Amino acid sequence: MSLIRTIVTSCSASNLWRNIGLRPPRRPCPVPTSVFTALRCYSSSQNVTKSGSNDNPVVIVGGGPTGLLLSTLLSTYSIPSTLLEARPSSAISGFRCGHPQAHYINLRSMEILRHHLPDLYGEVTEAMPPVEEWEGFNFCHSVLGRSIGRVVHPVQGLGVAMEGNGILIREGDRSANRTTPEITADSYRERRRRRVSPCDPGHLAQNKFAALLLEAAQNAARSVPGAEILHEVAVEHVLDHHGGPSSSNLEVRTKCGRTFNPLLVVAADGASSSIRQSHGVRMLGQPMLQHLISVHFRTTPSLSAKLAADADKANMLHFVFNEKLVGCFVCHDLQEGEWVLQVPYFEPFQTSEAYTAQRVRELIMAGLGVDAINDGDGARAVDALSIRPWTMSSTVAETYLAGPSQRIVLAGDAAHAFPPAGGFGMNTGLQDAHNLAWRLALSLDGGHADSALTKSL
C-alpha cells in the first residue's frame, strides 16, 4: 500500500484540480499502515536528539514559497520541522533583490493566508500595488504606443452569478475601463452578502511575497521548540532504509555533514528536484513547450512616471507585437518601476547566449515604446538586473510519493509544472503545503487522531 494516502489523496495527479480549494473531509483519507505506525510512535516518544542531529518528525527540503508556507503552518500546529535550503535567503526573497517569478496569488491561496496567517495576509495585501494597476491585460504594438485591445478582469468583489470572465475593451473604446462598478452605500451590504469569498486575489512579485513568508516562517518557528529554518545548507542525499529497525528509516544528509532522521521528508526542491530524480520518479507530460528569456529590469522614476501617466497603460501584462520584439511585459510594481520581460526564442536557430545585457536593453526600449536608452536626466532609462533562460513545461509526477517506504512526498514544482497562464504554479504549491500541513497535524496528534485514522484503514 503506497504511503500516506491521507496526505496526498487530494494532491494526487488524477485528483489535482478536483480537490483544489475543498475543505478537509470529515473523515481522513486512508493512511498506509507503515506511515501510521511511524507517526503514532512519534506522538508517544516526541523528539529524540542523536549525535548532533535534530530529529524533527518532518524535514522540508526547499525554501521557496511551498516549503516556507508548509514550515509556517506546521509551526502553527506546534509540529517541529526542519527546513533546508541550499541558497542564501537573499537569493530567494527581498524587496530589492531576487528575480521575480510568480506574481499572481489566487483566491484560494489568499483564503488560506487569511484563515491561518491573518498577520501575513494583512502584510501581503498592504504590500500589493493598487488594483487599478494590475486588473488589465494589454495587447499592443508597445506599452506606450498603440493598443490593439485591453482585457480587464473582475478581481474585486466577485459575487454569486456574476460574470467571471474579463471584458474586452477595444482600441478607442472608453465606455468601460473597469469591471467593478462603483459601490454605493445602499448596495454594499447586498454585494457583500453575495460575494463568493471574503477575499480577493492578489498581485505581488514572488521575491517580495517570499520575503514576507520567510519572516512569518521564522517567527512561527521560534515558538516551537526544535523547529528550524536553515539557509545555505545543501542536501547531499535522502536515503530510505525501508525495513530497518527504527520507525524513522529516512536519512537526510547534508553536504556540511549534518544528518537528520525524520518520519517524513517533503521534497519542495523545485522543478529540477534532485530528490525526485534520485528516487526515479518520472515526470509525465510535455517537458518542453517553449524556451524563453526572462529579464528582470527596473525603470528610472522619470520613465516610471511616464508609464503611469495614462491609466489605460497600467496593466499587469502587456503583450507586445512589433517588428523588433514579440514578448510579454509583466508589471510587478508600476510605481517602483519593477518589471519582467519574457521573450521566446527558438533553438537551434537562436540561443540564450545571444541575449546580452545590451541586446535585452534594446528589446526593452523597443517594447516600452521609448526611443532613447537614457532618460531626460542622462541616467540609463532601464537597468537590466538579471537575465535568465527558462523552459516552459506542462508536467506532473507519476507519483507524489517516493522511496521504498513511500515517506518522501513531492510538493510544489517538484511534483508538477505549469505554463504561466492562470498563475497555477506557485498557487498549487501553496495549496499543496496547506493540504499537507493539516493532514500531518492530524496524524501527529496523539489524541483523537489515532482512532480516526484506524477507522479509515
Coordinates of C-alpha atoms in Angstrom, one line a residue:
M1 CA 0.0 0.0 0.0
S2 CA 1.6 3.3 -1.0
L3 CA 2.3 5.9 1.6
I4 CA 0.1 8.5 3.2
R5 CA -2.9 8.4 1.0
T6 CA -4.1 10.6 3.9
I7 CA -1.6 13.2 2.9
V8 CA -1.7 13.0 -0.8
T9 CA -5.1 11.8 -1.9
S10 CA -6.3 15.4 -2.6
C11 CA -2.9 16.2 -4.2
S12 CA -2.6 13.2 -6.4
A13 CA -2.3 13.7 -10.2
S14 CA -5.7 12.4 -11.0
N15 CA -7.4 14.5 -8.3
L16 CA -5.3 17.6 -8.6
W17 CA -7.9 20.0 -10.0
R18 CA -10.9 18.4 -8.4
N19 CA -9.6 18.9 -4.9
I20 CA -8.0 22.4 -5.1
G21 CA -10.0 24.6 -2.8
L22 CA -12.1 22.0 -1.0
R23 CA -12.3 21.8 2.8
P24 CA -10.7 18.8 4.6
P25 CA -13.0 15.8 4.5
R26 CA -14.8 14.9 7.7
R27 CA -13.1 11.5 7.7
P28 CA -9.4 11.4 7.0
C29 CA -8.4 9.5 3.8
P30 CA -6.7 6.1 4.4
V31 CA -3.2 6.2 5.7
P32 CA -0.8 3.3 4.9
T33 CA 0.0 1.2 8.0
S34 CA 3.7 1.9 7.8
V35 CA 3.2 5.6 8.0
F36 CA 0.5 5.5 10.6
T37 CA 2.8 3.3 12.8
A38 CA 5.7 5.7 12.4
L39 CA 3.6 8.8 13.2
R40 CA 2.0 7.1 16.2
C41 CA 5.4 6.2 17.5
Y42 CA 6.4 9.9 17.3
S43 CA 3.3 11.1 19.2
S44 CA 4.4 8.9 22.2
S45 CA 8.2 9.4 22.0
Q46 CA 8.3 13.0 20.8
N47 CA 11.7 14.5 19.7
V48 CA 14.9 12.5 20.2
T49 CA 18.2 14.1 19.6
K50 CA 21.1 11.9 18.4
S51 CA 24.7 12.9 17.8
G52 CA 24.0 16.5 17.0
S53 CA 21.1 15.8 14.7
N54 CA 17.7 17.4 15.4
D55 CA 15.3 14.6 14.6
N56 CA 12.1 16.6 13.9
P57 CA 9.3 14.5 12.5
V58 CA 9.3 16.5 9.2
V59 CA 12.2 17.7 7.1
I60 CA 11.3 20.1 4.3
V61 CA 13.9 20.4 1.5
G62 CA 13.4 23.6 -0.3
G63 CA 12.8 27.2 0.9
G64 CA 10.6 28.6 -1.8
P65 CA 7.0 29.6 -1.2
T66 CA 5.8 26.0 -0.9
G67 CA 8.4 25.0 1.7
L68 CA 8.1 28.2 3.7
L69 CA 4.3 28.0 3.9
L70 CA 4.5 24.4 5.0
S71 CA 7.0 25.2 7.7
T72 CA 4.9 28.1 8.9
L73 CA 1.7 26.1 9.0
L74 CA 3.3 23.2 10.8
S75 CA 4.6 25.6 13.4
T76 CA 1.1 27.0 14.0
Y77 CA 0.1 23.4 14.7
S78 CA 3.1 23.0 17.1
I79 CA 4.7 20.4 14.9
P80 CA 8.5 21.0 14.8
S81 CA 10.0 20.8 11.3
T82 CA 13.4 21.4 9.8
L83 CA 13.6 23.4 6.5
L84 CA 16.8 23.0 4.5
E85 CA 17.6 25.4 1.7
A86 CA 20.8 25.4 -0.3
R87 CA 20.6 29.1 -1.4
P88 CA 21.2 32.1 0.9
S89 CA 18.0 33.8 1.9
S90 CA 18.9 36.8 -0.2
A91 CA 18.7 34.7 -3.4
I92 CA 15.1 33.8 -2.6
S93 CA 13.5 36.9 -1.2
G94 CA 13.9 40.6 -0.7
F95 CA 12.2 43.8 -1.8
R96 CA 15.4 44.9 -3.6
C97 CA 16.9 41.6 -4.6
G98 CA 15.9 38.4 -6.3
H99 CA 14.5 37.7 -9.7
P100 CA 10.7 37.9 -9.7
Q101 CA 8.9 34.8 -11.0
A102 CA 5.3 34.2 -10.0
H103 CA 3.2 37.2 -9.0
Y104 CA -0.5 36.2 -9.0
I105 CA -1.9 35.0 -5.7
N106 CA -5.3 33.4 -6.5
L107 CA -8.4 33.4 -4.4
R108 CA -7.9 30.1 -2.7
S109 CA -4.3 31.0 -1.7
M110 CA -5.5 34.3 -0.3
E111 CA -8.2 32.5 1.7
I112 CA -5.6 30.1 3.2
L113 CA -3.4 33.1 4.3
R114 CA -6.4 35.0 5.7
H115 CA -7.7 32.0 7.7
H116 CA -4.4 30.5 9.0
L117 CA -2.0 33.5 9.0
P118 CA -4.0 36.7 9.3
D119 CA -1.0 38.9 10.1
L120 CA 0.8 37.7 6.9
Y121 CA -2.4 38.2 4.9
G122 CA -2.5 41.8 6.1
E123 CA 1.1 42.3 5.2
V124 CA 0.6 40.9 1.7
T125 CA -2.5 43.0 0.9
E126 CA -0.7 46.1 2.2
A127 CA 2.4 45.4 0.0
M128 CA 0.4 44.9 -3.2
P129 CA 0.2 47.6 -5.8
P130 CA -3.2 49.3 -6.3
V131 CA -5.7 47.1 -8.1
E132 CA -6.1 49.6 -10.9
E133 CA -2.5 48.9 -11.9
W134 CA -2.9 45.2 -12.4
E135 CA -6.5 44.3 -13.3
G136 CA -5.9 44.5 -17.0
F137 CA -4.0 42.8 -19.8
N138 CA -2.9 45.0 -22.7
F139 CA -2.3 43.8 -26.3
C140 CA -0.3 46.4 -28.1
H141 CA 2.5 47.5 -30.5
S142 CA 4.3 48.9 -27.5
V143 CA 3.5 49.7 -23.9
L144 CA 3.4 53.4 -24.6
G145 CA 2.3 53.0 -28.2
R146 CA -0.9 51.9 -30.0
S147 CA -3.1 49.5 -28.1
I148 CA -4.8 46.7 -30.1
G149 CA -7.1 45.8 -27.2
R150 CA -7.4 45.5 -23.5
V151 CA -8.9 42.9 -21.3
V152 CA -10.0 43.9 -17.8
H153 CA -10.7 41.2 -15.2
P154 CA -13.1 41.2 -12.2
V155 CA -10.6 40.9 -9.4
Q156 CA -12.6 42.6 -6.7
G157 CA -15.8 41.6 -5.1
L158 CA -16.7 38.7 -7.4
G159 CA -20.2 37.6 -6.4
V160 CA -22.6 34.7 -7.0
A161 CA -23.9 34.7 -10.6
M162 CA -21.6 37.5 -11.6
E163 CA -19.7 37.2 -14.9
G164 CA -16.2 35.9 -14.1
N165 CA -14.6 36.5 -17.5
G166 CA -12.6 39.5 -18.4
I167 CA -14.2 42.3 -20.5
L168 CA -12.5 43.1 -23.9
I169 CA -12.1 46.9 -24.4
R170 CA -11.2 47.6 -28.0
E171 CA -9.0 50.4 -29.1
G172 CA -10.6 53.8 -28.6
D173 CA -13.4 52.4 -26.5
R174 CA -13.7 54.5 -23.4
S175 CA -17.2 53.4 -22.4
A176 CA -15.9 51.0 -19.8
N177 CA -12.5 50.6 -18.3
R178 CA -13.3 48.9 -15.1
T179 CA -15.2 45.6 -14.5
T180 CA -16.2 46.5 -10.9
P181 CA -18.8 49.3 -10.9
E182 CA -18.8 52.0 -8.2
I183 CA -20.3 50.6 -5.0
T184 CA -22.8 52.8 -3.2
A185 CA -23.7 52.6 0.5
D186 CA -27.1 51.1 -0.4
S187 CA -25.6 48.3 -2.5
Y188 CA -22.6 47.5 -0.3
R189 CA -24.4 45.2 2.2
E190 CA -26.1 43.2 -0.6
R191 CA -22.9 42.8 -2.6
R192 CA -21.0 41.7 0.5
R193 CA -23.7 39.1 1.2
R194 CA -23.4 37.7 -2.4
R195 CA -19.6 37.5 -2.5
V196 CA -18.2 34.1 -3.4
S197 CA -15.3 34.7 -0.9
P198 CA -14.3 37.2 1.8
C199 CA -11.0 37.6 -0.1
D200 CA -9.9 39.0 -3.5
P201 CA -7.0 37.6 -5.5
G202 CA -3.6 39.4 -5.1
H203 CA -0.7 40.6 -7.2
L204 CA 2.7 40.7 -5.5
A205 CA 6.1 39.7 -7.0
Q206 CA 7.3 36.4 -5.7
N207 CA 10.5 37.8 -4.3
K208 CA 8.5 40.2 -2.2
F209 CA 6.0 37.6 -1.2
A210 CA 8.8 35.2 -0.2
A211 CA 10.4 37.9 2.0
L212 CA 7.2 38.2 3.9
L213 CA 6.7 34.5 4.0
L214 CA 10.2 33.9 5.3
E215 CA 9.7 36.3 8.1
A216 CA 6.5 34.7 9.1
A217 CA 8.1 31.2 9.0
Q218 CA 11.0 32.3 11.1
N219 CA 8.7 34.0 13.7
A220 CA 6.5 30.9 13.8
A221 CA 9.5 28.6 14.2
R222 CA 10.7 30.5 17.3
S223 CA 7.6 29.5 19.1
V224 CA 8.1 25.7 18.5
P225 CA 11.0 24.0 20.3
G226 CA 13.3 22.3 17.8
A227 CA 11.8 24.0 14.7
E228 CA 14.5 25.5 12.4
I229 CA 14.9 27.1 9.1
L230 CA 18.4 26.7 7.6
H231 CA 19.8 28.5 4.6
E232 CA 23.0 27.7 2.7
V233 CA 22.6 24.0 3.8
A234 CA 22.6 21.8 0.7
V235 CA 21.2 18.3 0.9
E236 CA 23.6 15.6 -0.4
H237 CA 21.1 12.8 -0.4
V238 CA 17.9 11.4 1.1
L239 CA 18.1 7.7 1.8
D240 CA 15.1 5.4 2.7
H241 CA 16.2 2.4 4.7
H242 CA 12.9 0.7 4.4
G243 CA 12.5 -2.4 6.7
G244 CA 15.1 -1.1 9.2
P245 CA 14.7 -1.4 13.0
S246 CA 13.6 2.2 13.5
S247 CA 10.3 3.9 12.8
S248 CA 12.5 6.7 11.4
N249 CA 14.1 4.9 8.4
L250 CA 14.7 8.1 6.4
E251 CA 18.1 9.7 6.5
V252 CA 18.7 13.2 5.2
R253 CA 22.4 14.0 4.9
T254 CA 23.7 17.5 4.1
K255 CA 26.9 18.5 2.3
C256 CA 28.1 20.1 5.5
G257 CA 27.8 16.8 7.4
R258 CA 24.6 17.1 9.3
T259 CA 22.2 14.2 9.4
F260 CA 18.5 14.1 10.1
N261 CA 16.2 11.1 10.7
P262 CA 12.7 12.3 10.2
L263 CA 9.5 10.4 9.8
L264 CA 8.7 12.2 6.6
V265 CA 10.6 14.2 4.0
V266 CA 8.8 16.8 1.9
A267 CA 10.7 17.4 -1.3
A268 CA 9.9 21.0 -2.3
D269 CA 13.2 21.5 -4.1
G270 CA 11.8 22.8 -7.4
A271 CA 11.2 21.7 -10.9
S272 CA 14.6 20.0 -11.2
S273 CA 14.2 18.2 -7.9
S274 CA 17.3 16.2 -7.2
I275 CA 15.3 14.2 -4.6
R276 CA 12.7 13.2 -7.2
Q277 CA 15.3 12.3 -9.7
S278 CA 17.4 10.3 -7.3
H279 CA 14.4 8.1 -6.4
G280 CA 13.5 7.5 -10.0
V281 CA 10.1 9.3 -10.1
R282 CA 9.3 10.2 -13.7
M283 CA 7.6 13.4 -14.9
L284 CA 4.7 12.9 -17.3
G285 CA 3.5 15.4 -19.9
Q286 CA 5.3 17.9 -22.1
P287 CA 8.7 18.9 -20.6
M288 CA 9.5 21.5 -23.4
L289 CA 6.7 23.7 -24.6
Q290 CA 8.8 26.8 -25.3
H291 CA 12.2 28.3 -24.5
L292 CA 12.2 31.8 -23.1
I293 CA 14.4 34.5 -21.7
S294 CA 13.3 36.2 -18.6
V295 CA 14.7 39.7 -18.0
H296 CA 14.2 41.4 -14.6
F297 CA 14.6 45.2 -15.0
R298 CA 13.8 48.5 -13.4
T299 CA 12.9 51.8 -14.9
T300 CA 14.0 55.2 -13.6
P301 CA 11.5 57.3 -11.7
S302 CA 11.0 59.7 -14.6
L303 CA 10.3 56.8 -17.0
S304 CA 8.0 55.1 -14.4
A305 CA 6.0 58.3 -14.1
K306 CA 5.7 58.5 -17.9
L307 CA 4.5 54.8 -18.0
A308 CA 2.0 55.6 -15.2
A309 CA 0.6 58.8 -16.6
D310 CA -2.1 57.1 -18.7
A311 CA -4.5 54.9 -16.7
D312 CA -5.1 52.7 -19.7
K313 CA -1.4 51.9 -19.8
A314 CA -1.5 50.5 -16.3
N315 CA -1.8 46.7 -16.7
M316 CA -0.5 43.5 -15.2
L317 CA 0.6 42.1 -18.5
H318 CA 1.5 43.8 -21.8
F319 CA 1.6 41.5 -24.8
V320 CA 3.8 43.4 -27.3
F321 CA 3.9 42.7 -31.1
N322 CA 6.2 44.8 -33.3
E323 CA 9.0 44.4 -35.8
K324 CA 11.7 44.4 -33.1
L325 CA 10.0 42.4 -30.4
V326 CA 7.4 39.8 -29.7
G327 CA 7.2 39.4 -25.9
C328 CA 5.3 39.8 -22.7
F329 CA 6.0 42.6 -20.1
V330 CA 4.9 41.7 -16.6
C331 CA 4.5 44.8 -14.5
H332 CA 5.3 43.8 -10.9
D333 CA 5.1 47.3 -9.5
L334 CA 4.5 50.3 -11.7
Q335 CA 5.4 52.9 -9.1
E336 CA 8.7 51.2 -8.1
G337 CA 9.4 50.6 -11.8
E338 CA 9.9 46.8 -11.3
W339 CA 9.2 44.8 -14.4
V340 CA 10.0 41.4 -16.1
L341 CA 10.1 40.9 -19.8
Q342 CA 9.5 37.4 -21.2
V343 CA 10.9 36.8 -24.7
P344 CA 10.5 33.5 -26.6
Y345 CA 13.4 32.1 -28.5
F346 CA 13.7 29.1 -30.8
E347 CA 16.5 26.6 -30.7
P348 CA 18.6 25.7 -32.6
F349 CA 18.2 28.9 -34.7
Q350 CA 18.5 31.0 -31.5
T351 CA 20.3 30.5 -28.3
S352 CA 20.1 32.1 -24.8
E353 CA 23.7 33.3 -25.1
A354 CA 22.7 35.8 -27.8
Y355 CA 20.6 37.8 -25.2
T356 CA 23.3 40.0 -23.8
A357 CA 22.7 42.9 -21.5
Q358 CA 22.9 45.4 -24.4
R359 CA 20.5 43.4 -26.6
V360 CA 17.9 43.0 -23.9
R361 CA 18.0 46.7 -23.1
E362 CA 17.3 47.4 -26.7
L363 CA 14.4 45.0 -26.7
I364 CA 13.0 46.5 -23.6
M365 CA 13.1 50.0 -25.0
A366 CA 11.5 48.8 -28.3
G367 CA 8.8 47.1 -26.3
L368 CA 8.1 50.0 -24.0
G369 CA 8.0 52.4 -26.9
V370 CA 10.8 54.6 -25.7
D371 CA 13.3 55.9 -28.2
A372 CA 16.3 56.8 -26.1
I373 CA 18.3 54.5 -24.0
N374 CA 18.8 57.3 -21.5
D375 CA 16.1 59.4 -19.9
G376 CA 16.0 63.2 -19.7
D377 CA 18.4 63.4 -16.8
G378 CA 21.0 61.4 -18.7
A379 CA 20.6 58.3 -16.5
R380 CA 20.1 54.9 -18.0
A381 CA 16.3 54.7 -18.5
V382 CA 16.2 50.9 -17.8
D383 CA 18.5 48.8 -15.8
A384 CA 18.6 45.1 -16.6
L385 CA 19.2 43.4 -13.2
S386 CA 19.2 39.8 -14.3
I387 CA 18.8 37.7 -17.4
R388 CA 17.7 34.0 -17.1
P389 CA 16.7 31.4 -19.7
W390 CA 14.0 29.0 -18.7
T391 CA 11.8 26.3 -20.3
M392 CA 8.0 26.3 -20.2
S393 CA 6.7 22.9 -19.4
S394 CA 3.5 21.1 -18.5
T395 CA 4.3 18.0 -16.4
V396 CA 3.2 16.1 -13.4
A397 CA 5.0 13.4 -11.4
E398 CA 3.8 9.9 -12.0
T399 CA 3.5 9.6 -8.2
Y400 CA 3.8 12.1 -5.4
L401 CA 5.4 9.5 -3.1
A402 CA 9.0 8.3 -3.4
G403 CA 11.2 5.8 -1.7
P404 CA 10.5 2.2 -0.7
S405 CA 8.6 3.3 2.4
Q406 CA 6.9 6.0 0.4
R407 CA 7.5 8.6 3.1
I408 CA 9.1 11.1 0.7
V409 CA 6.4 13.4 -0.5
L410 CA 6.8 15.6 -3.6
A411 CA 5.3 19.1 -3.4
G412 CA 5.2 22.3 -5.4
D413 CA 7.2 22.4 -8.6
A414 CA 8.9 19.1 -7.7
A415 CA 5.5 17.5 -8.2
H416 CA 4.0 19.5 -11.1
A417 CA 5.0 22.2 -13.5
F418 CA 2.5 24.5 -15.3
P419 CA 2.7 27.0 -18.1
P420 CA 2.4 30.5 -16.6
A421 CA -1.1 31.2 -17.9
G422 CA -3.5 31.2 -15.0
G423 CA -0.8 31.5 -12.3
F424 CA -1.2 27.9 -11.2
G425 CA 2.4 27.2 -10.4
M426 CA 3.1 28.9 -7.1
N427 CA -0.6 28.8 -6.1
T428 CA -0.8 25.0 -6.5
G429 CA 2.4 24.7 -4.4
L430 CA 0.9 26.9 -1.7
Q431 CA -2.2 24.7 -1.7
D432 CA 0.0 21.5 -1.6
A433 CA 1.6 22.9 1.6
H434 CA -1.8 23.7 3.2
N435 CA -3.1 20.2 2.3
L436 CA -0.1 18.5 3.8
A437 CA 0.0 20.6 6.9
W438 CA -3.4 19.9 8.3
R439 CA -3.1 16.2 7.5
L440 CA 0.3 15.9 9.1
A441 CA -1.0 17.8 12.2
L442 CA -3.9 15.3 12.4
S443 CA -1.6 12.3 12.0
L444 CA 0.9 13.6 14.6
D445 CA -1.8 14.4 17.2
G446 CA -1.6 11.9 20.0
G447 CA -5.2 12.4 20.9
H448 CA -8.2 11.7 18.6
A449 CA -6.1 11.1 15.5
D450 CA -5.3 7.5 16.3
S451 CA -8.9 6.3 16.4
A452 CA -9.9 8.4 13.4
L453 CA -7.1 7.0 11.3
T454 CA -7.6 3.5 12.5
K455 CA -11.2 3.6 11.3
S456 CA -10.2 4.8 7.9
L457 CA -7.7 2.0 7.3

